[in-house]
CSV table of C-alpha atoms in Angstrom, one decimal:
chain,number,residue,atom,x,y,z
A,1,MET,CA,-129.1,44.3,-88.2
A,2,ILE,CA,-126.6,47.0,-89.0
A,3,LYS,CA,-126.4,50.0,-86.7
A,4,VAL,CA,-124.4,53.1,-87.5
A,5,GLY,CA,-123.6,55.8,-84.9
A,6,ILE,CA,-122.1,59.2,-85.3
A,7,ASP,CA,-120.7,61.6,-82.7
A,8,ILE,CA,-119.9,65.2,-83.6
A,9,GLY,CA,-117.7,66.2,-80.7
A,10,ASN,CA,-115.9,69.4,-79.9
A,11,SER,CA,-112.6,68.1,-81.0
A,12,LYS,CA,-113.4,65.1,-83.2
A,13,ILE,CA,-116.0,63.4,-85.4
A,14,SER,CA,-116.4,59.7,-84.9
A,15,SER,CA,-118.4,57.0,-86.8
A,16,ILE,CA,-119.0,53.4,-85.8
A,17,VAL,CA,-120.7,50.6,-87.7
A,18,CYS,CA,-121.9,47.5,-85.8
A,19,ASP,CA,-123.5,44.2,-86.9
A,20,ILE,CA,-126.0,43.1,-84.2
A,21,LYS,CA,-127.2,39.5,-84.5
A,22,ASN,CA,-130.6,38.1,-83.5
A,23,ASP,CA,-129.1,36.7,-80.3
A,24,GLY,CA,-127.9,40.2,-79.3
A,25,SER,CA,-124.2,39.5,-80.1
A,26,LYS,CA,-122.3,42.4,-81.6
A,27,LYS,CA,-119.4,42.8,-84.0
A,28,ILE,CA,-117.8,46.2,-84.8
A,29,LEU,CA,-117.3,46.4,-88.6
A,30,SER,CA,-115.7,49.9,-88.6
A,31,PHE,CA,-114.7,52.6,-86.2
A,32,ILE,CA,-113.2,55.8,-87.5
A,33,SER,CA,-112.4,59.1,-85.7
A,34,LYS,CA,-110.9,62.2,-87.1
A,35,PRO,CA,-110.2,65.6,-85.5
A,36,THR,CA,-112.3,68.7,-86.3
A,37,THR,CA,-112.0,72.4,-85.6
A,38,ASN,CA,-115.5,73.2,-86.7
A,39,VAL,CA,-117.3,72.7,-83.4
A,40,LYS,CA,-117.0,75.1,-80.4
A,41,LYS,CA,-118.7,74.5,-77.1
A,42,SER,CA,-121.0,71.8,-78.7
A,43,PHE,CA,-122.2,74.0,-81.6
A,44,ILE,CA,-121.2,73.8,-85.2
A,45,THR,CA,-119.2,76.9,-86.4
A,46,ASN,CA,-118.7,76.0,-90.1
A,47,LEU,CA,-121.6,74.0,-91.6
A,48,PHE,CA,-120.0,73.7,-95.0
A,49,SER,CA,-116.7,72.4,-93.8
A,50,ILE,CA,-118.2,70.0,-91.2
A,51,LYS,CA,-120.6,68.6,-93.9
A,52,ASN,CA,-117.6,67.6,-96.0
A,53,GLU,CA,-115.9,66.1,-92.9
A,54,ILE,CA,-118.9,64.0,-92.0
A,55,LEU,CA,-119.5,62.8,-95.6
A,56,SER,CA,-115.8,61.8,-95.8
A,57,ILE,CA,-116.0,59.8,-92.6
A,58,ILE,CA,-119.3,58.2,-93.6
A,59,ASN,CA,-117.8,57.1,-96.9
A,60,GLU,CA,-114.7,55.8,-95.2
A,61,THR,CA,-116.7,53.7,-92.6
A,62,ALA,CA,-119.0,52.5,-95.4
A,63,LYS,CA,-116.0,51.3,-97.4
A,64,GLU,CA,-114.3,49.7,-94.4
A,65,SER,CA,-117.4,47.9,-93.2
A,66,GLN,CA,-118.6,47.0,-96.7
A,67,THR,CA,-122.0,48.4,-96.0
A,68,LYS,CA,-124.3,51.1,-97.5
A,69,ILE,CA,-125.0,53.7,-94.9
A,70,LYS,CA,-128.5,55.3,-95.3
A,71,SER,CA,-129.5,55.9,-91.7
A,72,ILE,CA,-127.7,56.6,-88.4
A,73,ASN,CA,-128.0,57.2,-84.7
A,74,LEU,CA,-126.7,60.6,-83.9
A,75,ASN,CA,-125.6,62.1,-80.6
A,76,ILE,CA,-126.9,65.5,-79.8
A,77,PRO,CA,-125.2,67.7,-77.1
A,78,ALA,CA,-127.0,68.4,-73.8
A,79,VAL,CA,-125.7,72.0,-73.4
A,80,ASP,CA,-128.5,74.7,-73.2
A,81,SER,CA,-131.0,71.9,-72.6
A,82,LEU,CA,-134.2,71.9,-70.6
A,83,SER,CA,-135.2,69.4,-67.9
A,84,ILE,CA,-138.8,69.3,-66.7
A,85,PHE,CA,-140.1,67.2,-63.8
A,86,SER,CA,-143.9,67.1,-63.4
A,87,ASN,CA,-146.6,65.0,-62.0
A,88,THR,CA,-150.3,64.2,-62.2
A,89,GLU,CA,-152.8,62.7,-59.8
A,90,ILE,CA,-156.3,61.2,-60.1
A,91,GLN,CA,-158.7,59.6,-57.7
A,92,VAL,CA,-159.4,55.9,-58.3
A,93,ALA,CA,-161.7,55.2,-55.3
A,94,GLY,CA,-160.5,51.8,-54.4
A,95,GLU,CA,-160.6,50.4,-57.9
A,96,MET,CA,-158.1,48.0,-59.4
A,97,ILE,CA,-155.5,49.9,-61.5
A,98,THR,CA,-155.6,49.2,-65.2
A,99,ASN,CA,-154.0,50.8,-68.2
A,100,LEU,CA,-157.1,52.9,-68.7
A,101,HIS,CA,-156.5,54.6,-65.3
A,102,LEU,CA,-152.9,55.3,-66.3
A,103,LYS,CA,-154.0,56.8,-69.7
A,104,LYS,CA,-156.5,59.0,-67.9
A,105,ALA,CA,-153.8,60.2,-65.6
A,106,ILE,CA,-151.5,61.1,-68.5
A,107,ASN,CA,-154.4,62.7,-70.3
A,108,ASN,CA,-154.8,65.1,-67.4
A,109,SER,CA,-151.1,66.0,-67.5
A,110,ASP,CA,-148.8,68.0,-69.8
A,111,PHE,CA,-147.0,64.8,-71.0
A,112,PHE,CA,-147.9,65.3,-74.7
A,113,GLU,CA,-147.5,69.0,-74.7
A,114,THR,CA,-144.8,70.6,-76.9
A,115,LEU,CA,-142.4,73.2,-75.8
A,116,THR,CA,-141.8,76.6,-77.4
A,117,ASP,CA,-138.3,76.7,-79.0
A,118,TYR,CA,-137.4,73.3,-77.7
A,119,GLU,CA,-137.6,69.8,-79.1
A,120,VAL,CA,-138.3,67.0,-76.6
A,121,MET,CA,-135.7,64.3,-76.9
A,122,GLN,CA,-136.8,62.1,-74.0
A,123,LYS,CA,-140.0,61.8,-72.0
A,124,PHE,CA,-141.1,59.0,-69.8
A,125,ILE,CA,-142.6,58.0,-66.4
A,126,VAL,CA,-140.0,58.1,-63.6
A,127,ASN,CA,-142.3,56.3,-61.2
A,128,TYR,CA,-145.8,55.7,-60.1
A,129,LYS,CA,-147.3,56.3,-56.7
A,130,LEU,CA,-150.4,54.5,-55.4
A,131,ASP,CA,-151.5,56.0,-52.1
A,132,ASP,CA,-148.3,55.9,-50.1
A,133,LYS,CA,-146.5,53.2,-52.1
A,134,ILE,CA,-144.0,54.0,-55.0
A,135,TYR,CA,-143.8,51.7,-58.0
A,136,TYR,CA,-141.0,51.8,-60.6
A,137,THR,CA,-143.0,49.6,-63.0
A,138,ASN,CA,-146.6,49.5,-64.2
A,139,PRO,CA,-148.8,49.2,-61.0
A,140,SER,CA,-151.7,47.6,-62.8
A,141,ASN,CA,-153.8,45.0,-60.9
A,142,ASN,CA,-153.1,46.8,-57.6
A,143,PHE,CA,-155.9,48.5,-55.7
A,144,GLY,CA,-155.8,52.0,-54.3
A,145,ASN,CA,-157.5,55.4,-53.9
A,146,ILE,CA,-155.0,58.0,-55.3
A,147,LEU,CA,-152.9,57.3,-58.3
A,148,SER,CA,-149.9,59.7,-59.1
A,149,LEU,CA,-147.5,59.6,-62.0
A,150,ASN,CA,-144.1,61.4,-62.0
A,151,PHE,CA,-142.7,62.4,-65.4
A,152,TYR,CA,-139.4,63.6,-66.8
A,153,LYS,CA,-138.9,65.5,-70.0
A,154,PHE,CA,-135.5,66.4,-71.6
A,155,ALA,CA,-135.4,68.9,-74.4
A,156,VAL,CA,-132.8,70.7,-76.6
A,157,LYS,CA,-133.0,73.8,-78.7
A,158,LYS,CA,-135.2,73.2,-81.7
A,159,ASN,CA,-133.1,75.3,-84.0
A,160,TYR,CA,-130.1,73.2,-83.4
A,161,VAL,CA,-132.1,70.0,-84.1
A,162,ASN,CA,-133.3,71.5,-87.4
A,163,THR,CA,-129.8,72.4,-88.3
A,164,LEU,CA,-128.6,68.8,-87.8
A,165,ILE,CA,-131.5,67.3,-89.7
A,166,LYS,CA,-130.9,69.6,-92.7
A,167,LEU,CA,-127.2,68.9,-92.6
A,168,PHE,CA,-127.7,65.1,-92.9
A,169,ASN,CA,-130.6,65.5,-95.3
A,170,ASP,CA,-128.2,67.4,-97.6
A,171,ILE,CA,-126.0,64.3,-97.7
A,172,ASN,CA,-128.9,61.9,-98.1
A,173,ILE,CA,-128.6,60.4,-94.6
A,174,ASN,CA,-131.6,59.7,-92.4
A,175,ILE,CA,-131.3,60.3,-88.7
A,176,GLU,CA,-133.0,57.3,-87.1
A,177,ASN,CA,-132.5,58.4,-83.5
A,178,LEU,CA,-131.2,61.6,-81.9
A,179,ILE,CA,-129.5,60.5,-78.7
A,180,PRO,CA,-128.5,62.9,-75.9
A,181,THR,CA,-124.7,62.6,-75.7
A,182,PRO,CA,-124.6,62.0,-71.9
A,183,LEU,CA,-127.0,59.1,-72.3
A,184,SER,CA,-124.7,57.5,-74.9
A,185,SER,CA,-121.7,57.9,-72.6
A,186,ALA,CA,-123.6,56.2,-69.8
A,187,LEU,CA,-124.8,53.3,-72.0
A,188,ALA,CA,-121.2,52.5,-72.8
A,189,THR,CA,-119.9,52.7,-69.3
A,190,LEU,CA,-122.6,51.7,-66.8
A,191,ASN,CA,-123.4,48.1,-66.0
A,192,SER,CA,-126.8,46.6,-65.0
A,193,ASP,CA,-126.0,47.0,-61.3
A,194,ASP,CA,-125.2,50.7,-61.8
A,195,LYS,CA,-128.5,51.4,-63.4
A,196,ASN,CA,-130.5,49.4,-60.9
A,197,LEU,CA,-128.8,50.6,-57.7
A,198,GLY,CA,-128.3,54.1,-58.9
A,199,ALA,CA,-125.4,55.8,-60.6
A,200,ILE,CA,-124.2,59.2,-61.9
A,201,CYS,CA,-122.2,59.2,-65.1
A,202,ILE,CA,-120.1,62.3,-65.8
A,203,ASP,CA,-118.5,62.7,-69.2
A,204,LEU,CA,-115.6,65.2,-69.0
A,205,GLY,CA,-115.3,66.2,-72.6
A,206,ASP,CA,-113.2,68.6,-74.6
A,207,SER,CA,-115.3,71.8,-74.3
A,208,SER,CA,-118.3,70.5,-72.3
A,209,SER,CA,-119.0,68.2,-69.4
A,210,SER,CA,-122.3,66.2,-69.2
A,211,ILE,CA,-124.2,64.2,-66.7
A,212,ALA,CA,-126.6,61.2,-66.8
A,213,MET,CA,-128.3,59.8,-63.8
A,214,PHE,CA,-129.9,56.4,-63.5
A,215,GLU,CA,-132.0,54.8,-60.7
A,216,ASN,CA,-134.1,51.6,-60.5
A,217,ASN,CA,-133.1,50.8,-64.1
A,218,LYS,CA,-134.5,54.2,-65.3
A,219,LEU,CA,-132.8,57.2,-66.7
A,220,ILE,CA,-133.9,60.1,-64.5
A,221,PHE,CA,-131.8,63.1,-65.5
A,222,LEU,CA,-129.6,64.6,-68.2
A,223,ASP,CA,-127.7,67.9,-68.4
A,224,ALA,CA,-124.4,69.5,-69.4
A,225,ILE,CA,-122.2,72.5,-68.8
A,226,LYS,CA,-120.0,74.4,-71.2
A,227,ILE,CA,-116.7,73.6,-69.5
A,228,GLY,CA,-114.3,70.8,-70.4
A,229,SER,CA,-110.7,69.8,-70.5
A,230,ARG,CA,-109.9,72.4,-73.2
A,231,ASN,CA,-110.5,75.1,-70.6
A,232,ILE,CA,-107.8,73.5,-68.5
A,233,THR,CA,-105.4,73.6,-71.4
A,234,ASN,CA,-106.2,77.2,-72.1
A,235,ASP,CA,-105.7,78.1,-68.5
A,236,ILE,CA,-102.2,76.5,-68.5
A,237,ALA,CA,-101.3,78.3,-71.7
A,238,ARG,CA,-102.2,81.6,-70.3
A,239,GLY,CA,-100.9,81.0,-66.8
A,240,ILE,CA,-97.4,80.1,-67.8
A,241,SER,CA,-97.3,81.9,-71.2
A,242,THR,CA,-96.8,79.0,-73.5
A,243,ASN,CA,-98.5,77.7,-76.6
A,244,ILE,CA,-101.6,75.5,-76.7
A,245,LYS,CA,-99.7,72.4,-77.9
A,246,SER,CA,-97.2,72.6,-75.0
A,247,ALA,CA,-100.0,73.3,-72.5
A,248,GLU,CA,-101.9,70.2,-73.6
A,249,ARG,CA,-98.7,68.1,-73.3
A,250,LEU,CA,-98.1,69.5,-69.8
A,251,LYS,CA,-101.6,68.7,-68.7
A,252,ASN,CA,-101.5,65.1,-70.0
A,253,LEU,CA,-97.9,64.3,-68.9
A,254,HIS,CA,-97.5,66.3,-65.7
A,255,GLY,CA,-100.9,67.6,-64.6
A,256,SER,CA,-102.7,66.4,-61.5
A,257,VAL,CA,-105.5,67.6,-59.3
A,258,ILE,CA,-103.8,66.3,-56.1
A,259,SER,CA,-100.5,68.0,-55.2
A,260,SER,CA,-97.6,66.6,-53.3
A,261,PRO,CA,-94.6,68.2,-51.5
A,262,SER,CA,-92.3,66.9,-54.3
A,263,ASP,CA,-94.1,68.9,-57.0
A,264,GLU,CA,-92.0,72.0,-56.2
A,265,HIS,CA,-88.8,70.1,-56.9
A,266,GLU,CA,-89.9,68.5,-60.2
A,267,LEU,CA,-88.6,70.9,-62.8
A,268,ILE,CA,-90.1,71.0,-66.4
A,269,GLU,CA,-88.8,72.9,-69.4
A,270,VAL,CA,-91.5,74.7,-71.5
A,271,PRO,CA,-91.3,76.9,-74.5
A,272,TYR,CA,-92.1,80.6,-74.2
A,273,LEU,CA,-95.0,82.0,-76.2
A,274,SER,CA,-92.7,83.6,-78.8
A,275,SER,CA,-91.5,83.2,-82.3
A,276,ASP,CA,-88.2,81.6,-81.2
A,277,PRO,CA,-88.7,77.9,-80.8
A,278,SER,CA,-85.4,77.6,-78.8
A,279,ASN,CA,-86.6,80.0,-76.1
A,280,PHE,CA,-87.4,77.8,-73.0
A,281,LYS,CA,-88.0,78.4,-69.3
A,282,GLN,CA,-88.2,76.2,-66.3
A,283,ILE,CA,-91.3,75.7,-64.2
A,284,ASN,CA,-92.1,73.2,-61.5
A,285,ARG,CA,-95.0,70.7,-61.4
A,286,ASN,CA,-96.7,72.7,-58.7
A,287,ASP,CA,-97.1,75.7,-61.1
A,288,ILE,CA,-99.2,73.4,-63.4
A,289,ASN,CA,-101.3,71.8,-60.7
A,290,SER,CA,-102.1,75.1,-59.0
A,291,ILE,CA,-103.8,76.1,-62.4
A,292,ILE,CA,-105.5,72.8,-62.9
A,293,LYS,CA,-107.1,72.3,-59.5
A,294,PRO,CA,-109.3,75.4,-59.5
A,295,ARG,CA,-110.7,74.7,-62.9
A,296,VAL,CA,-111.5,71.0,-62.0
A,297,GLU,CA,-113.1,72.2,-58.8
A,298,GLU,CA,-115.2,74.7,-60.7
A,299,THR,CA,-116.3,72.0,-63.2
A,300,LEU,CA,-117.3,69.4,-60.6
A,301,GLU,CA,-119.0,72.0,-58.4
A,302,MET,CA,-121.1,73.3,-61.3
A,303,ILE,CA,-122.2,69.7,-62.0
A,304,TRP,CA,-123.0,69.2,-58.4
A,305,GLN,CA,-125.1,72.4,-58.4
A,306,LYS,CA,-127.0,71.1,-61.4
A,307,LEU,CA,-128.1,68.1,-59.2
A,308,LYS,CA,-129.0,70.4,-56.3
A,309,GLN,CA,-131.0,72.7,-58.6
A,310,TYR,CA,-133.4,69.8,-59.2
A,311,GLY,CA,-133.2,68.3,-55.7
A,312,LEU,CA,-131.4,65.2,-57.1
A,313,ASN,CA,-128.7,65.5,-54.5
A,314,LYS,CA,-131.3,64.3,-51.9
A,315,LYS,CA,-131.4,60.9,-53.6
A,316,LYS,CA,-128.1,60.1,-52.0
A,317,ILE,CA,-126.8,58.1,-54.9
A,318,LYS,CA,-123.3,57.1,-53.9
A,319,ASN,CA,-122.0,55.6,-57.2
A,320,LEU,CA,-120.2,58.0,-59.5
A,321,ILE,CA,-118.6,57.0,-62.8
A,322,LEU,CA,-116.2,59.3,-64.7
A,323,THR,CA,-115.6,59.0,-68.5
A,324,GLY,CA,-114.5,61.3,-71.3
A,325,GLY,CA,-111.0,62.4,-72.1
A,326,GLY,CA,-110.9,64.7,-69.0
A,327,SER,CA,-111.4,61.7,-66.7
A,328,GLN,CA,-107.8,60.6,-67.4
A,329,LEU,CA,-106.4,63.5,-65.4
A,330,GLU,CA,-104.4,62.2,-62.5
A,331,GLY,CA,-106.1,62.5,-59.1
A,332,ILE,CA,-109.5,63.5,-60.5
A,333,THR,CA,-111.3,60.4,-59.0
A,334,ASP,CA,-110.0,61.3,-55.5
A,335,TYR,CA,-111.2,64.9,-55.9
A,336,ALA,CA,-114.6,63.9,-57.3
A,337,GLN,CA,-115.0,61.6,-54.3
A,338,ILE,CA,-114.6,64.6,-52.0
A,339,ILE,CA,-117.1,66.8,-53.8
A,340,PHE,CA,-119.8,64.2,-54.4
A,341,ASP,CA,-119.2,62.2,-51.3
A,342,SER,CA,-119.5,59.1,-53.4
A,343,ASN,CA,-117.6,56.0,-54.5
A,344,VAL,CA,-115.9,57.0,-57.7
A,345,ARG,CA,-114.4,54.9,-60.5
A,346,LEU,CA,-113.2,55.5,-64.1
A,347,GLY,CA,-115.7,54.2,-66.6
A,348,LYS,CA,-114.5,51.2,-68.6
A,349,THR,CA,-116.2,50.4,-71.9
A,350,ASN,CA,-116.9,46.7,-72.2
A,351,SER,CA,-115.0,45.1,-75.0
A,352,ILE,CA,-117.0,44.3,-78.1
A,353,ASN,CA,-116.0,41.8,-80.8
A,354,GLY,CA,-114.1,43.6,-83.5
A,355,LEU,CA,-113.5,46.8,-81.5
A,356,ASN,CA,-109.8,47.9,-81.6
A,357,VAL,CA,-108.4,48.4,-78.2
A,358,SER,CA,-107.4,52.0,-79.1
A,359,PHE,CA,-111.1,52.9,-79.1
A,360,LEU,CA,-111.7,51.5,-75.6
A,361,LYS,CA,-110.4,54.8,-74.2
A,362,PRO,CA,-112.9,57.0,-72.3
A,363,GLN,CA,-113.0,59.7,-74.9
A,364,PHE,CA,-114.8,57.3,-77.3
A,365,SER,CA,-117.5,56.1,-74.9
A,366,GLN,CA,-120.2,58.5,-76.3
A,367,THR,CA,-119.6,57.1,-79.8
A,368,ILE,CA,-119.8,53.4,-78.7
A,369,GLY,CA,-123.1,54.3,-76.8
A,370,THR,CA,-124.8,55.2,-80.1
A,371,ILE,CA,-124.9,51.5,-81.1
A,372,LEU,CA,-126.1,50.4,-77.7
A,373,TYR,CA,-129.2,52.7,-77.7
A,374,ASP,CA,-132.6,51.1,-78.0
A,375,LYS,CA,-135.5,53.5,-78.4
A,376,ALA,CA,-137.9,50.9,-76.9
A,377,ASP,CA,-136.1,51.1,-73.5
A,378,TYR,CA,-137.2,54.8,-73.2
A,379,GLN,CA,-140.8,54.5,-74.2
A,380,VAL,CA,-143.9,54.0,-72.1
A,381,ASP,CA,-145.3,50.6,-73.2
A,382,PHE,CA,-149.0,51.4,-72.9
A,383,LEU,CA,-148.5,54.7,-74.7
A,384,LYS,CA,-146.8,53.6,-77.9
A,385,ASN,CA,-149.9,53.7,-79.9
A,386,SER,CA,-151.4,56.6,-78.1
A,387,GLU,CA,-148.6,58.9,-79.1
A,388,LYS,CA,-149.2,58.2,-82.7
A,389,ILE,CA,-152.8,59.1,-82.6
A,390,LYS,CA,-152.8,61.8,-79.9
A,391,ASN,CA,-153.8,64.5,-82.4
A,392,SER,CA,-156.6,62.5,-84.0
A,393,SER,CA,-160.3,63.1,-83.3
A,394,PHE,CA,-160.6,59.6,-82.1
A,395,PHE,CA,-158.0,60.2,-79.4
A,396,SER,CA,-159.8,63.3,-78.3
A,397,GLN,CA,-163.1,61.5,-78.1
A,398,PHE,CA,-161.4,58.6,-76.2
A,399,SER,CA,-159.8,61.0,-73.7
A,400,ALA,CA,-163.2,62.7,-73.1
A,401,TRP,CA,-164.7,59.2,-72.5
A,402,LEU,CA,-161.9,58.4,-70.0
A,403,ASP,CA,-162.6,61.7,-68.1
A,404,GLN,CA,-166.3,60.9,-67.9
A,405,TYR,CA,-166.4,57.2,-67.0
A,406,ILE,CA,-163.2,56.5,-65.1
């Protein structure tokens, strides 16, 4: 089976082609990434130009992989998204739980309801509660009196979804799956223990930073903010009056979140923001770090506040994984450890046969995740058929029967 993934990032467009065998083994046939200036804060600014860029990359990866690309998995950003936690409860009066009880509980909820102006990307059951016991898998065959189901929905702006669909329809490419970008990043960097014991994956991208949270082998939260490593670059450029290229270089070569006494004595030459390329001035490393630290603090604090907003900080998950280009900033793991009071590590993408080592860098994790996504992992098994017929008259009659007899 051939899987193709595309990531339209704020600074680059990447495409990956993977051959997945029946035994689950994978071989990368092609991976191409090229810079773009047609995306700003996770939204496309020039549809005509980016369409040509995407088509060029698809043609190039098709040629390199010797495949004909007709459908893809596409990442969709989580900025301006909507997260909804809800629950439902029914009385079961000491009966043995079956799928019929579970379907009745869902029928009494808003699980299938659509959202105005938003398209639901993910919806699933986070856990089940039978009396005072919590289950993370189907509780059928257990006996109880009160059955509760807790749900999570993740949705993005419908207009943006329609824009992407039209864009790819125009180049005759079918979007097989739309994958939230933070989920793709997590799939590429989290291991099975992370997902089971609980983990937070933060992707520090170019113009946005996103978050995915797992617990008990379940995805339980997704979100993003419109701040990324480009904000740090712009802050440096403004703060020391230099050009963007020099600011990016200063950030990557000399920047750190953690300062040391020697920083004041480490002198660096930087060009002035002027038309004369030979006009330089000297600054010390502390000048750079004093600009970087407040922006990193703001970014991590905003992500922490997202967790607090939904009460997820109370879960006390102590496993934090950083990925994305911004995660390479010196000292950021130490600083994240302080803010999140967690064990922090840099996410490492597992090597895949055929994957060039240059693409094992954290800024490509979200692209690699597109070929690791399996839609079946995020569906409710006993609802797969129900979702297809939920609008039919039979489903309505069946739901009424459930309410009457169960």
